[in-house]
Coordinates of C-alpha atoms and ligand atoms in Angstrom, one line a residue:
X1 CA -0.2 0.1 -0.1
X2 CA 1.3 3.3 -1.0
X3 CA 1.8 6.5 1.9
X4 CA 0.2 9.1 0.8
X5 CA 3.3 12.1 1.2
X6 CA 2.9 14.6 3.9
X7 CA 3.5 18.1 2.5
X8 CA 5.1 20.0 5.8
X9 CA 4.4 23.9 5.5
X10 CA 6.7 26.1 7.3
X11 CA 5.7 29.8 8.4
X12 CA 7.1 31.2 4.4
X13 CA 4.0 29.9 3.1
X14 CA 1.8 32.5 5.5
X15 CA 3.7 35.0 3.3
X16 CA 3.9 33.8 -0.1
X17 CA 1.2 30.8 -0.6
X18 CA 1.2 30.8 -4.3
X19 CA 4.4 29.3 -4.2
X20 CA 3.5 27.3 -2.5
X21 CA 0.0 26.4 -4.4
X22 CA 2.3 25.8 -7.6
X23 CA 5.2 23.5 -5.9
X24 CA 2.1 21.0 -4.9
X25 CA 0.3 21.3 -8.1
X26 CA 2.4 19.8 -10.0
X27 CA 1.3 16.5 -7.3
X28 CA -2.2 16.9 -7.5
X29 CA -5.2 19.1 -7.0
X30 CA -5.7 17.7 -3.1
X31 CA -3.1 17.4 -1.0
X32 CA -2.6 16.4 2.7
X33 CA -0.8 19.5 4.8
X34 CA 0.7 20.4 7.6
X35 CA 0.9 22.8 8.4
X36 CA 2.8 25.7 11.0
X37 CA 0.8 24.4 14.0
X38 CA 0.8 21.1 14.1
X39 CA -3.5 20.6 12.3
X40 CA -3.1 18.1 9.0
X41 CA -5.4 18.3 6.9
X42 CA -6.9 17.9 3.0
X43 CA -6.5 20.9 1.3
X44 CA -8.1 21.2 -2.4
X45 CA -6.4 23.7 -4.8
X46 CA -8.1 22.5 -8.0
X47 CA -11.3 24.8 -8.7
X48 CA -13.5 21.9 -9.6
X49 CA -12.9 19.9 -7.1
X50 CA -13.7 23.3 -4.8
X51 CA -16.9 23.3 -6.0
X52 CA -17.3 19.6 -4.9
X53 CA -16.5 20.6 -2.2
X54 CA -18.1 22.9 -1.1
X55 CA -21.5 21.6 -2.5
X56 CA -21.6 17.9 -0.8
X57 CA -23.9 17.0 2.0
X58 CA -21.1 14.3 2.9
X59 CA -18.9 16.7 3.6
X60 CA -19.8 18.8 7.2
X61 CA -19.7 22.4 8.6
X62 CA -20.7 21.0 12.3
X63 CA -17.6 22.2 13.8
X64 CA -19.3 21.8 17.7
X65 CA -20.9 18.2 16.4
X66 CA -19.1 14.5 15.9
X67 CA -17.9 15.0 12.9
X68 CA -15.8 18.4 13.5
X69 CA -14.4 16.4 17.2
X70 CA -14.0 13.2 15.3
X71 CA -12.2 15.8 12.8
X72 CA -10.1 17.8 15.2
X73 CA -8.5 14.7 16.8
X74 CA -7.6 13.1 13.9
X75 CA -6.3 16.5 12.9
X76 CA -4.2 17.2 15.6
X77 CA -5.8 20.8 16.6
X78 CA -8.2 22.6 18.7
X79 CA -10.5 24.6 16.3
X80 CA -13.2 24.6 18.2
X81 CA -13.7 27.7 20.6
X82 CA -16.8 27.0 22.8
X83 CA -19.9 27.9 22.3
X84 CA -22.3 30.2 21.9
X85 CA -20.1 33.2 20.5
X86 CA -18.9 30.5 18.0
X87 CA -21.6 28.4 17.7
X88 CA -23.0 30.4 14.6
X89 CA -23.9 29.6 11.7
X90 CA -20.6 29.4 9.3
X91 CA -19.9 25.5 11.8
X92 CA -23.7 24.0 11.5
X93 CA -25.2 22.1 9.0
X94 CA -29.0 22.2 7.5
X95 CA -31.3 22.4 8.7
X96 CA -30.5 24.4 11.5
X97 CA -28.0 26.8 8.3
X98 CA -30.6 27.2 7.5
X99 CA -33.2 29.1 9.7
X100 CA -29.7 31.3 10.6
X101 CA -28.5 32.3 6.7
X102 CA -32.2 33.6 6.8
X103 CA -31.9 35.8 8.9
X104 CA -28.7 36.9 8.0
X105 CA -29.4 37.3 4.3
X106 CA -32.7 39.3 4.9
X107 CA -29.7 42.2 7.6
X108 CA -26.9 42.0 4.4
X109 CA -29.5 42.0 1.6
X110 CA -29.6 44.1 -1.6
X111 CA -31.7 46.7 -0.5
X112 CA -30.2 46.9 3.3
X113 CA -26.7 47.6 1.4
X114 CA -28.7 50.4 -1.8
X115 CA -29.3 51.9 1.3
X116 CA -26.8 52.3 3.2
X117 CA -24.9 52.9 0.2
X118 CA -24.3 57.3 0.8
X119 CA -23.3 56.7 4.2
X120 CA -21.0 54.5 3.2
X121 CA -19.8 57.0 0.9
X122 CA -20.3 59.4 3.5
X123 CA -18.2 57.8 6.2
X124 CA -15.0 56.9 3.3
X125 CA -15.2 61.0 2.9
X126 CA -15.1 61.7 6.0
X127 CA -11.8 58.6 6.8
X128 CA -9.9 60.6 3.9
X129 CA -10.8 64.0 5.8
X130 CA -8.9 62.9 9.3
X131 CA -5.8 62.0 7.5
X132 CA -5.7 64.9 4.7
X133 CA -2.4 66.8 4.9
X134 CA -0.3 63.6 5.5
X135 CA 1.8 62.4 2.8
X136 CA 2.4 59.7 3.9
X137 CA 0.4 56.8 6.1
X138 CA -0.3 53.3 6.9
X139 CA -4.0 52.4 4.1
X140 CA -4.5 49.6 6.4
X141 CA -5.1 51.2 9.4
X142 CA -5.9 54.5 8.3
X143 CA -8.5 54.0 6.0
X144 CA -9.4 50.3 5.1
X145 CA -9.9 49.3 8.7
X146 CA -11.6 52.4 9.6
X147 CA -14.2 52.3 6.8
X148 CA -15.4 48.7 7.0
X149 CA -15.3 48.7 10.2
X150 CA -16.9 51.8 11.0
X151 CA -19.6 50.6 7.9
X152 CA -20.9 47.3 9.5
X153 CA -20.6 49.3 13.2
X154 CA -23.2 51.5 12.0
X155 CA -25.3 48.3 10.2
X156 CA -25.2 46.6 13.6
X157 CA -25.2 48.9 16.0
X158 CA -21.9 49.4 17.7
X159 CA -19.9 53.1 18.0
X160 CA -17.6 53.3 16.2
X161 CA -15.8 54.4 18.4
X162 CA -15.4 51.0 19.9
X163 CA -14.2 50.2 16.8
X164 CA -9.9 48.9 17.6
X165 CA -10.9 47.2 20.4
X166 CA -13.0 45.0 19.5
X167 CA -10.8 44.1 15.9
X168 CA -8.3 43.1 18.4
X169 CA -10.7 40.3 19.6
X170 CA -11.4 39.5 15.9
X171 CA -8.5 39.3 15.0
X172 CA -7.3 37.0 17.3
X173 CA -9.9 34.7 16.8
X174 CA -9.5 34.2 13.6
X175 CA -5.2 34.5 14.6
X176 CA -3.2 31.4 14.9
X177 CA -2.6 32.2 19.0
X178 CA -3.2 29.0 20.9
X179 CA -6.7 28.4 21.7
X180 CA -6.4 29.9 25.3
X181 CA -5.5 33.0 24.5
X182 CA -8.6 32.8 21.5
X183 CA -10.4 31.9 24.0
X184 CA -10.4 35.0 26.0
X185 CA -11.0 37.3 22.6
X186 CA -13.7 35.8 22.8
X187 CA -15.4 35.9 26.1
X188 CA -13.7 39.4 26.2
X189 CA -16.4 40.0 23.6
X190 CA -19.0 38.4 24.4
X191 CA -18.9 41.0 27.3
X192 CA -19.0 43.7 25.5
X193 CA -22.2 42.3 23.3
X194 CA -24.1 41.8 26.1
X195 CA -23.4 45.0 27.7
X196 CA -25.4 46.4 24.2
X197 CA -27.9 44.4 24.6
X198 CA -28.6 45.8 27.5
X199 CA -28.4 49.3 26.7
X200 CA -31.2 47.8 23.7
X201 CA -33.1 46.2 26.3
X202 CA -33.0 50.0 27.4
X203 CA -33.8 51.7 24.1
X204 CA -34.2 50.1 21.2
X205 CA -32.1 51.5 18.3
X206 CA -32.8 51.4 14.1
X207 CA -30.6 49.0 13.5
X208 CA -29.4 45.3 13.8
X209 CA -29.1 43.7 17.6
X210 CA -32.5 45.8 18.2
X211 CA -34.0 44.5 14.9
X212 CA -32.9 40.7 15.7
X213 CA -34.2 40.9 19.3
X214 CA -37.5 42.2 18.8
X215 CA -40.2 39.2 17.4
X216 CA -39.6 38.9 13.3
X217 CA -42.7 38.7 10.3
X218 CA -42.4 34.8 10.2
X219 CA -42.2 34.9 14.2
X220 CA -39.0 32.9 14.3
X221 CA -36.5 34.2 16.9
X222 CA -32.8 33.8 17.7
X223 CA -32.3 33.1 21.3
X224 CA -29.7 36.3 23.4
X225 CA -26.6 33.1 22.3
X226 CA -28.4 33.0 18.7
X227 CA -28.2 37.0 18.2
X228 CA -24.5 37.0 20.2
X229 CA -23.4 34.4 17.7
X230 CA -24.3 36.0 14.8
X231 CA -22.6 39.8 15.7
X232 CA -19.7 37.7 16.0
X233 CA -19.8 36.1 12.7
X234 CA -20.9 39.1 10.5
X235 CA -18.6 40.8 12.1
X236 CA -15.6 38.1 11.7
X237 CA -17.0 37.2 8.1
X238 CA -16.5 41.4 7.0
X239 CA -13.7 43.7 8.8
X240 CA -10.6 41.8 8.0
X241 CA -11.8 40.7 5.2
X242 CA -13.0 44.2 3.7
X243 CA -10.5 46.1 4.6
X244 CA -7.5 42.6 2.7
X245 CA -9.6 43.9 0.5
X246 CA -9.4 46.9 0.4
X247 CA -5.6 46.5 1.0
X248 CA -5.3 44.2 -1.7
X249 CA -6.5 46.1 -4.1
X250 CA -4.1 49.8 -3.2
X251 CA -1.2 47.2 -3.3
X252 CA -2.3 46.5 -7.1
X253 CA -3.1 49.9 -7.9
X254 CA 0.9 50.5 -6.1
X255 CA 2.3 47.6 -8.3
X256 CA 0.6 48.3 -11.8
X257 CA 1.0 52.3 -11.6
X258 CA -1.6 52.4 -14.5
X259 CA -4.0 51.0 -12.5
X260 CA -4.7 54.3 -11.3
X261 CA -4.9 56.2 -14.5
X262 CA -7.4 53.7 -16.5
X263 CA -9.8 53.5 -13.3
X264 CA -9.6 57.5 -12.7
X265 CA -10.5 57.2 -16.4
X266 CA -13.2 55.6 -16.3
X267 CA -14.2 54.4 -12.3
X268 CA -16.4 52.3 -14.1
X269 CA -13.8 49.9 -14.7
X270 CA -13.4 50.0 -10.7
X271 CA -16.0 46.6 -10.5
X272 CA -14.2 44.4 -12.6
X273 CA -11.3 45.4 -10.6
X274 CA -11.7 44.2 -7.7
X275 CA -12.4 41.0 -8.8
X276 CA -9.6 40.5 -10.5
X277 CA -8.2 41.4 -6.9
X278 CA -10.9 39.4 -5.8
X279 CA -9.2 36.7 -7.9
X280 CA -5.4 36.6 -7.9
X281 CA -5.4 37.8 -4.5
X282 CA -8.1 36.8 -2.9
X283 CA -8.3 38.8 0.6
X284 CA -8.9 34.8 1.9
X285 CA -6.2 32.2 2.2
X286 CA -7.8 29.0 3.4
X287 CA -12.4 28.5 3.1
X288 CA -13.8 26.9 6.8
X289 CA -12.7 23.4 8.1
X290 CA -14.8 21.4 6.7
X291 CA -15.4 17.4 8.5
X292 CA -15.5 14.3 5.9
X293 CA -18.5 12.6 7.2
X294 CA -18.4 8.8 5.2
X295 CA -14.7 8.2 3.0
X296 CA -15.1 10.1 -0.8
X297 CA -12.8 10.3 -3.6
X298 CA -11.4 13.3 -3.8
X299 CA -9.1 13.5 -7.4
X300 CA -6.3 10.7 -6.5
X301 CA -7.3 10.1 -3.4
X302 CA -9.0 8.2 -0.7
X303 CA -9.8 10.4 1.9
X304 CA -11.6 8.5 5.0
X305 CA -14.7 9.8 7.5
X306 CA -12.9 12.8 10.3
X307 CA -11.2 14.7 8.5
X308 CA -10.3 17.8 8.1
X309 CA -10.9 19.3 3.9
X310 CA -8.9 22.7 3.2
X311 CA -10.6 25.1 -0.1
X312 CA -7.7 27.3 -0.8
X313 CA -9.8 29.9 -2.0
X314 CA -6.1 31.4 -3.5
X315 CA -4.9 28.5 -5.6
X316 CA -8.4 27.9 -6.7
X317 CA -8.7 31.2 -8.4
X318 CA -5.4 30.4 -9.8
X319 CA -7.1 27.4 -11.2
X320 CA -4.6 27.3 -14.4
X321 CA -6.8 24.5 -16.0
X322 CA -10.2 27.3 -15.2
X323 CA -8.7 30.4 -16.0
X324 CA -6.1 31.8 -18.7
X325 CA -3.2 33.2 -18.1
X326 CA -4.2 32.6 -13.9
X327 CA -0.7 34.7 -12.8
X328 CA -1.8 37.6 -14.9
X329 CA -3.3 40.3 -13.4
X330 CA -5.9 41.4 -15.6
X331 CA -8.8 43.7 -15.1
X332 CA -10.4 42.9 -18.6
X333 CA -10.7 39.3 -18.0
X334 CA -13.8 38.0 -20.2
X335 CA -15.1 35.0 -17.5
X336 CA -13.9 35.8 -13.9
X337 CA -15.9 33.0 -11.9
X338 CA -13.7 33.2 -8.6
X339 CA -14.5 31.8 -5.6
X340 CA -13.3 34.4 -2.8
X341 CA -17.0 34.6 -1.8
X342 CA -17.0 30.7 -1.4
X343 CA -19.5 27.9 -2.9
X344 CA -22.8 26.6 -2.3
X345 CA -25.2 26.8 1.8
X346 CA -22.5 28.5 3.0
X347 CA -21.0 31.2 0.0
X348 CA -21.0 34.7 1.7
X349 CA -23.8 36.1 2.3
X350 CA -22.0 39.8 3.0
X351 CA -20.7 39.8 -1.1
X352 CA -22.6 42.6 -1.8
X353 CA -21.7 45.0 0.9
X354 CA -18.2 44.0 0.8
X355 CA -18.3 45.0 -3.4
X356 CA -20.0 48.0 -2.2
X357 CA -17.5 49.3 0.4
X358 CA -14.7 48.8 -2.0
X359 CA -15.4 49.8 -4.6
X360 CA -16.9 53.3 -2.9
X361 CA -13.3 53.2 -0.6
X362 CA -11.2 53.0 -3.4
X363 CA -13.4 55.4 -6.1
X364 CA -13.0 58.1 -3.3
X365 CA -9.3 57.5 -2.5
X366 CA -8.3 57.7 -6.2
X367 CA -10.9 61.3 -6.8
X368 CA -8.7 62.4 -3.7
X369 CA -4.9 61.4 -4.8
X370 CA -3.2 61.9 -7.5
X371 CA -0.2 59.1 -7.9
X372 CA 0.2 55.9 -4.7
X373 CA 2.8 55.0 -4.0
X374 CA 4.2 52.3 -1.9
X375 CA 6.8 54.0 1.0
X376 CA 8.8 51.6 1.3
X377 CA 10.2 48.4 -0.1
X378 CA 7.9 45.3 -1.7
X379 CA 9.8 42.9 0.2
X380 CA 9.5 45.0 3.5
X381 CA 5.4 44.0 3.4
X382 CA 4.4 41.5 5.8
X383 CA 1.1 39.6 5.5
X384 CA -1.0 38.1 8.5
X385 CA -0.3 35.0 9.9
X386 CA -3.3 32.6 9.3
X387 CA -4.9 30.4 7.5
X388 CA -8.0 32.2 6.4
X389 CA -7.3 36.1 6.3
X390 CA -5.2 36.9 2.9
X391 CA -4.6 40.9 4.6
X392 CA -1.5 42.6 4.8
X393 CA 0.2 43.3 8.5
X394 CA 0.1 46.9 6.9
X395 CA -0.3 48.6 4.1
X396 CA 2.8 51.8 4.3
X397 CA 2.1 54.5 1.8
X398 CA 3.1 57.5 -0.1
X399 CA -0.1 59.5 -1.7
X400 CA 0.5 62.4 -4.0
X401 CA -2.4 64.9 -3.9
Ligands
HEM501 C1 -14.3 40.7 0.6 C2 -14.6 40.0 2.1 C3 -15.0 38.9 1.7 C4 -15.2 37.8 1.0 C5 -13.4 37.9 0.6 C6 -15.2 36.6 2.1 C7 -15.5 35.4 2.1 C8 -16.2 34.4 2.5 C9 -16.0 32.8 2.1 C10 -15.4 32.4 1.4 C11 -17.5 32.4 2.6 C12 -17.6 30.8 3.2 C13 -17.1 30.3 3.7 C14 -16.9 28.6 4.1 O1 -18.3 28.5 3.3 O2 -16.2 27.9 4.1 C15 -18.1 33.9 3.6 C16 -19.3 33.4 4.3 C17 -19.3 33.6 5.3 N1 -19.3 35.7 5.4 FE1 -17.6 37.1 3.9 N2 -16.7 37.2 2.7 C18 -16.3 38.7 2.6 C19 -17.2 40.2 3.4 C20 -17.9 39.3 4.4 C21 -18.9 40.9 4.6 C22 -18.6 42.3 4.6 C23 -20.0 39.8 5.9 C24 -21.3 40.9 6.7 C25 -21.3 41.8 6.9 C26 -19.7 38.7 5.3 C27 -20.3 37.8 6.9 C28 -19.9 35.7 6.1 C29 -21.0 35.4 7.1 C30 -21.7 35.3 8.7 C31 -20.5 34.0 6.6 C32 -20.7 32.3 6.8 C33 -22.2 31.9 5.8 C34 -22.7 30.4 6.3 O3 -22.3 30.0 6.7 O4 -23.5 30.9 5.5 N3 -18.1 38.2 4.3 N4 -17.4 34.3 3.0

């Protein structure tokens, strides 16, 4: 019997996942990988197989069910952060997932995003006003995070002044920190949201928390733990990802400065530019963990029951069998069905908001500045050490009026 080789990844993986995926692809599209933390998982790097994994009901998302428990033991890892704060839709299968998802889809619908669009424009302009006059800034901390964070805070009903506080708790939850450190961050966040519940019980507002706390038209009502987990899922899903997308888009514009004139001359191109940024540098690296509930054939492998499977969005979106010239950033690409927002029943419910926030942020920046360039050598840029986020730690840029 042949034994599958395990590909052991070093810390360098986080800085340059694409070269790791290129190497892995020489062996096929499904790989048994050991991450620097010691976690073992099956990583899918091919586009068609990724869609199959996202859609296969035999592959579970129940982190807190038996599939998740067995798979964590087999993978030599602890992924769980005990409920309630993390017991949200991303880690649930139908029918529980269906119920939670319906509520999230309503909260983040195109109509909600459309109504909120003028406010996002105001937020972007006012954040730009705050650092006007400075010719060099960290684009992520001074612009991308404040725009994405303030937007979602207003929708949820969180005071924007608290943004940096809970952003730290969120970043820790998705980092590679020890489980007890992540758990402590989740508990701090839980305490914070409970205080918001108390405030809303005193006086309801025009915000998502107030809406979730009141009975809905169809009689379904989330309990307090479910609302807490929903708020956590939406914040975890949104702030870092949208900021990451804005940061990655600005990085593209600094490494290929001709894009700035093209986009300024034709702002209608900005959505296509962002889609190509999502494909080329996907804001996410690996999608969230899935667990096999029965043996399955995947690519050239038979994967046993109780294993962790991860779809590498960053690899899938550069699959040469699916995308022409995958390593070239081409804003005029005719076909761009990337999987940066996932696929199937867990596909990102915040995609419309993410696209709108990023489009507004990039358009406002290009209107305000005639030239945006990197303020450090590109080799000095560092990426977050996260399996999930493909987000820079900082992005120092020079801005010229
Ligand atoms: C560029 C920005 C974003 C990217 C790249 C992104 C990516 C993704 C991906 C890949 C998934 C599926 C994960 C999986 O199946 O394993 C997902 C799910 C999710 N995203 Fe996003 N996301 C973004 C923005 C947002 C925003 C703005 C929100 C909320 C306001 C959000 C909330 C969620 C939630 C709640 C889920 C779980 C859905 C479910 O389990 O049914 N995301 N996102």
